[in-house]
Short mmCIF file of C-alpha atoms in Angstrom, two decimals:
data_model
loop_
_atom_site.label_atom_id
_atom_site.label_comp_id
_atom_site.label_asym_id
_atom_site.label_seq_id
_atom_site.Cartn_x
_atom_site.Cartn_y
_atom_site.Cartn_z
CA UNK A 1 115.96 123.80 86.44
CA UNK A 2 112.34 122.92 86.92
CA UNK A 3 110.50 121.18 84.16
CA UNK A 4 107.67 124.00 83.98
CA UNK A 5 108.40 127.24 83.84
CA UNK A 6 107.08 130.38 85.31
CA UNK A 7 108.48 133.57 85.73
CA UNK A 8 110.15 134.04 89.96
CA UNK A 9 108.07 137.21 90.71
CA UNK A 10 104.47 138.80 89.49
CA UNK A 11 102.76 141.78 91.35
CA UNK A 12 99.89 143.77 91.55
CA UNK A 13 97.92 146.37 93.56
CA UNK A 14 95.09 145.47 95.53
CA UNK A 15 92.08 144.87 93.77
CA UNK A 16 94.24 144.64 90.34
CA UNK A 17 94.45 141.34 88.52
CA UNK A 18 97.33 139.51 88.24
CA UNK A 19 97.77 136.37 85.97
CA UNK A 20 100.59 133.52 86.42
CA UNK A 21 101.71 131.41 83.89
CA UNK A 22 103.53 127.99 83.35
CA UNK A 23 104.79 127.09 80.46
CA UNK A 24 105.38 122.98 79.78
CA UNK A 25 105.53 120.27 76.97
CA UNK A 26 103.15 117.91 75.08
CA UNK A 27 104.94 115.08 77.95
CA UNK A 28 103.02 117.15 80.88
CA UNK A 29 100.38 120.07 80.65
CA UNK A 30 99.66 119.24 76.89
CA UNK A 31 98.60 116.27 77.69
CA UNK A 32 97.48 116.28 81.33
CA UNK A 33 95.56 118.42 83.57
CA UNK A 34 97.53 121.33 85.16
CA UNK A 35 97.01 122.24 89.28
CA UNK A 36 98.12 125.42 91.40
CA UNK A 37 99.30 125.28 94.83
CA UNK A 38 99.59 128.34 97.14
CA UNK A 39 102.21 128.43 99.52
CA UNK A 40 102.85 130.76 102.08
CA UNK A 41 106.56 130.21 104.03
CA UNK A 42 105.92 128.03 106.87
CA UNK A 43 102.85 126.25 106.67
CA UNK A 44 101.57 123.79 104.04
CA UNK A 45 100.91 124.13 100.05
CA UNK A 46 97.24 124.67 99.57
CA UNK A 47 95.50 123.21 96.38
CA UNK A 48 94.13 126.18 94.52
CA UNK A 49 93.32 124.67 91.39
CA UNK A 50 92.91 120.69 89.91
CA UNK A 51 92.10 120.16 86.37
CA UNK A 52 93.37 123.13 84.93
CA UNK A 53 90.13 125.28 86.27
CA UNK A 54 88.31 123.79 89.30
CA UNK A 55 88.28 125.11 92.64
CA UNK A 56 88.18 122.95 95.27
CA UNK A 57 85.73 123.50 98.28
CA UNK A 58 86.70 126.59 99.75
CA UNK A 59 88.69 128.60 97.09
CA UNK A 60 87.00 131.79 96.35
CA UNK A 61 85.72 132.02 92.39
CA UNK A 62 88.70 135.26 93.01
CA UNK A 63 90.93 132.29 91.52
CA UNK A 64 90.39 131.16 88.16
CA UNK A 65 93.01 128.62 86.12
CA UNK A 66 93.33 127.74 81.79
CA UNK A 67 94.83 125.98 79.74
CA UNK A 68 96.07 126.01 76.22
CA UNK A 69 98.46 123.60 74.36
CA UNK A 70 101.50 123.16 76.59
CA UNK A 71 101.03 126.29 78.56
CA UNK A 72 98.53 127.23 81.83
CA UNK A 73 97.55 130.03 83.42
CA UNK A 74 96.33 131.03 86.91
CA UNK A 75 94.67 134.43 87.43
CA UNK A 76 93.58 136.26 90.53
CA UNK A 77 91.13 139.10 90.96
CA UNK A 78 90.47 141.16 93.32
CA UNK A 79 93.87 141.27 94.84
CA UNK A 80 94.15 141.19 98.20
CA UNK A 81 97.29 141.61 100.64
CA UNK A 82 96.90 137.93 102.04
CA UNK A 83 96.98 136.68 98.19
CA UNK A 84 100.55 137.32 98.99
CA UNK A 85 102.80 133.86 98.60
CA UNK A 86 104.39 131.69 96.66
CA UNK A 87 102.36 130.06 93.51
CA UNK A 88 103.36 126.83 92.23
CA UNK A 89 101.93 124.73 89.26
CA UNK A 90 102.18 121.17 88.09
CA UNK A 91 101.16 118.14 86.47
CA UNK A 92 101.81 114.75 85.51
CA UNK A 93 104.66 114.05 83.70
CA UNK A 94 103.83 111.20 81.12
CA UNK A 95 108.04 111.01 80.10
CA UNK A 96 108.95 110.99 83.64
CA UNK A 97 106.41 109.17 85.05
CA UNK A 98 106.34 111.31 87.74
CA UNK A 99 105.04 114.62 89.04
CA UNK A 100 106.58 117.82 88.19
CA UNK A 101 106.33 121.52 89.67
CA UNK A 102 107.34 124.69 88.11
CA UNK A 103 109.76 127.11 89.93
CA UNK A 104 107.33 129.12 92.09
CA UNK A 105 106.07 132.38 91.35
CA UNK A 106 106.29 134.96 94.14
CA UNK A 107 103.30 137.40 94.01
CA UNK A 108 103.60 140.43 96.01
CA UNK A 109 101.04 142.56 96.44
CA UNK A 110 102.07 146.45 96.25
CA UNK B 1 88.95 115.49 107.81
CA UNK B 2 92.49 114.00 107.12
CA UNK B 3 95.37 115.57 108.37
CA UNK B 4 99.23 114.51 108.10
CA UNK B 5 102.25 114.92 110.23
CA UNK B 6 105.72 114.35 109.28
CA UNK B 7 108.22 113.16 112.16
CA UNK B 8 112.11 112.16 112.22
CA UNK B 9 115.60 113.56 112.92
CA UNK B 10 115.90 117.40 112.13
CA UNK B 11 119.38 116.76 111.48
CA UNK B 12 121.86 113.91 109.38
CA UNK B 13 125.33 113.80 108.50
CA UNK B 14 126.83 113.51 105.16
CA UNK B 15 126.95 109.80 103.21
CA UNK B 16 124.33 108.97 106.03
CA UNK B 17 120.46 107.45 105.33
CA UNK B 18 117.40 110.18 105.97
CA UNK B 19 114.45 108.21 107.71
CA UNK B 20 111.26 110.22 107.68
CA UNK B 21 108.11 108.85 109.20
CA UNK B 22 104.46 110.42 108.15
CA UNK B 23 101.23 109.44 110.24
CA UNK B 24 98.04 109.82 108.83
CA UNK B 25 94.79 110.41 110.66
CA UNK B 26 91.27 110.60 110.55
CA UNK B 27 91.50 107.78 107.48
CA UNK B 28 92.93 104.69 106.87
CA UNK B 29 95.95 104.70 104.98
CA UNK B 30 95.06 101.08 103.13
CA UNK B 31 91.48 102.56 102.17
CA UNK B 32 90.82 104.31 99.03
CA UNK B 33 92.48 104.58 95.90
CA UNK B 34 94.98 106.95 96.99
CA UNK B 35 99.24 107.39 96.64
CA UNK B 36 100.68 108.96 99.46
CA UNK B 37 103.84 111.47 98.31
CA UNK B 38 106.53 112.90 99.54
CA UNK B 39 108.15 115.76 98.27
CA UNK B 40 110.51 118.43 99.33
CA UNK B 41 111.27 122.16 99.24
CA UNK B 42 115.23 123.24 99.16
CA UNK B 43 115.55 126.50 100.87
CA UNK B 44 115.31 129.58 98.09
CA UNK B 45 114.21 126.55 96.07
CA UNK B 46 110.61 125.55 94.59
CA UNK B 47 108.95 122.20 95.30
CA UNK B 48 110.30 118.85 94.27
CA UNK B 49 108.69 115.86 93.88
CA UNK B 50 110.36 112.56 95.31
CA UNK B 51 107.83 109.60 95.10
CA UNK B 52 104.98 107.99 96.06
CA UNK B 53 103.39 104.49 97.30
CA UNK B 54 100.19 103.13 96.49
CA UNK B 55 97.56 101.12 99.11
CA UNK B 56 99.08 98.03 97.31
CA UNK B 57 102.55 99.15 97.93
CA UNK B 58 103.35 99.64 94.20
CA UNK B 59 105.81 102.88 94.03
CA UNK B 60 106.69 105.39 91.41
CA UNK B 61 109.81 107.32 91.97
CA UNK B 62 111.94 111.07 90.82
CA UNK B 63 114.19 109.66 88.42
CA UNK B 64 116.45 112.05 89.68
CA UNK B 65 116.28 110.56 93.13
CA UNK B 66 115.39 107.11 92.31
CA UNK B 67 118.75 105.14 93.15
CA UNK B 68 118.66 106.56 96.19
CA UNK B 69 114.69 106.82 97.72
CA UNK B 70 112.60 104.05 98.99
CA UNK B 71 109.14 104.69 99.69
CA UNK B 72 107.56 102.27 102.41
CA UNK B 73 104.37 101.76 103.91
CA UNK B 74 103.13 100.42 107.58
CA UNK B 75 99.39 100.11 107.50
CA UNK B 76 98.76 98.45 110.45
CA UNK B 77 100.44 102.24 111.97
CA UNK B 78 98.88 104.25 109.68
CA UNK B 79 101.90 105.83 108.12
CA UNK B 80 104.45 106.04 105.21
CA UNK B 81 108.23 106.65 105.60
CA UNK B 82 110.43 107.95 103.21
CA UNK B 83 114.11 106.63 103.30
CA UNK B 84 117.24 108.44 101.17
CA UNK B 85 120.85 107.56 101.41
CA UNK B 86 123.69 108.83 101.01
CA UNK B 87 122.53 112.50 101.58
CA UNK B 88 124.71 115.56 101.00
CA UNK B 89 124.24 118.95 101.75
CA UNK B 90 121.99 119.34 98.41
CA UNK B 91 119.38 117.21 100.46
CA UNK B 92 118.82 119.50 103.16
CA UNK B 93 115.03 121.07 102.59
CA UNK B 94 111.34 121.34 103.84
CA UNK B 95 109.89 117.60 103.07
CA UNK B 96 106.39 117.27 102.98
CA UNK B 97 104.07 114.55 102.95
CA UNK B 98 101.02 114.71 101.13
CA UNK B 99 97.67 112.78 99.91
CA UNK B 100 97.71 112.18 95.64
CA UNK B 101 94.37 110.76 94.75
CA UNK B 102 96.31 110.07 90.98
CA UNK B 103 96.40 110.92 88.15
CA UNK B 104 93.07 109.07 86.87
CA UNK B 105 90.65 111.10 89.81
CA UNK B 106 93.09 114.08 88.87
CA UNK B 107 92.35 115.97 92.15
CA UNK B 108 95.95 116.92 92.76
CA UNK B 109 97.36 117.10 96.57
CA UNK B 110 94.50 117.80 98.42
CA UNK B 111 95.95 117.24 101.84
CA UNK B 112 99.58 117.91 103.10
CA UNK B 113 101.54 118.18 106.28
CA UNK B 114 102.85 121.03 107.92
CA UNK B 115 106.54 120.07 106.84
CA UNK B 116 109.79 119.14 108.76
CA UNK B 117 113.25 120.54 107.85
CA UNK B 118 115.67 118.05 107.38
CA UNK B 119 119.76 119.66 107.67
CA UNK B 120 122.31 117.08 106.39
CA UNK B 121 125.54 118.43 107.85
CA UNK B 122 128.10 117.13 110.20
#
């Protein structure tokens, strides 16, 4: 049981949007800032997102992150087939003192 | 450009210790404000954190996982290792190790390694 939650699966066509969400408490996205990792099996989780909406170098503006009260959101436009992997989110845990990830989100593209 | 590489046994029985070593190049561990994490990925599973060490050595730890995880470093090698003991089968996953500028720069995990799979069986 992971301490955010987002739903196992999302998909989309290509060039659909799809959104992600994560879902949290006032101990971890309502209080801190919220990041999004993209994972594809076999190689490393890439930072999509820090501080619940900034891209780092090299992210196209396709990704785009929010967030409201204790939940976050991650949306993608312009769907692509490699946009297919695993999305993860998470933040700093105040209660725990520790990080925390949600499930993963599997996003197929159709 | 930093990069990361994890290294140790592929394989550990049951009740035994899990020794993972990660090497850091193309910075120096000791330099910067910057924790150094490992976490893990069960298989079918999403990503767990397990704990990190600061420059200073300080360490934060899963309180899941805390009784059983030490976090070291070895700057004068340029790495981190990750110990966990008594393993079971429940332990067998991906582990990564991974840059964490903290939570006060808030940049999140900006560089990882490629990941080594660790099977506790016997």
């Amino acid at each position: 049981q992971s301490v955010l939650t987002q739903p196992p699966s999302a998909s989309g066509t290509p060039g659909q949007r799809v959104t992600i969400s994560c879902s949290g408490s006032s101990s971890n996205i309502g209080n801190n800032f919220v990041y999004w990792y993209q994972h594809l099996p076999g190689t490393a989780p890439k930072l999509l997102i820090y501080r619940n909406n900034q891209r780092p170098s090299g992210v196209p503006d396709r990704f785009s992150g929010s967030k409201s009260g204790t939940s976050a959101s991650l949306a993608i436009s312009g769907l692509r087939s490699d946009d297919e992997a695993d999305y993860y989110c998470a933040g700093w845990d105040d209660s725990l003192s520790g990080w925390v990830f949600g499930g993963g989100t599997k996003l197929t593209v159709l | 450009q930093v990069q990361l590489q994890e290294s140790g046994p592929g394989l550990v029985k049951p009740s035994q210790t899990l020794s993972l070593t990660c090497t850091v190049s193309g910075g120096s561990i000791s330099s910067g404000s910057y924790y150094w994490s490992w976490i893990r990925q069960p298989a079918g599973k999403g990503l767990e954190w397990i704990g990190r060490i600061y420059t200073t050595g300080s360490t934060d730890y899963n309180p899941s996982l805390k009784s059983r995880v030490t976090i070291s470093l070895d700057t004068s090698k340029n790495q981190f290792s990750l110990r966990l003991s008594s393993v079971t089968a429940a332990d067998t996953a991906v582990y990564y190790c991974a840059r964490d500028p903290g939570v006060v720069a808030a940049r999140g995990f900006d560089y990882w390694g490629q990941g080594t799979l660790v099977t506790v069986s016997s």
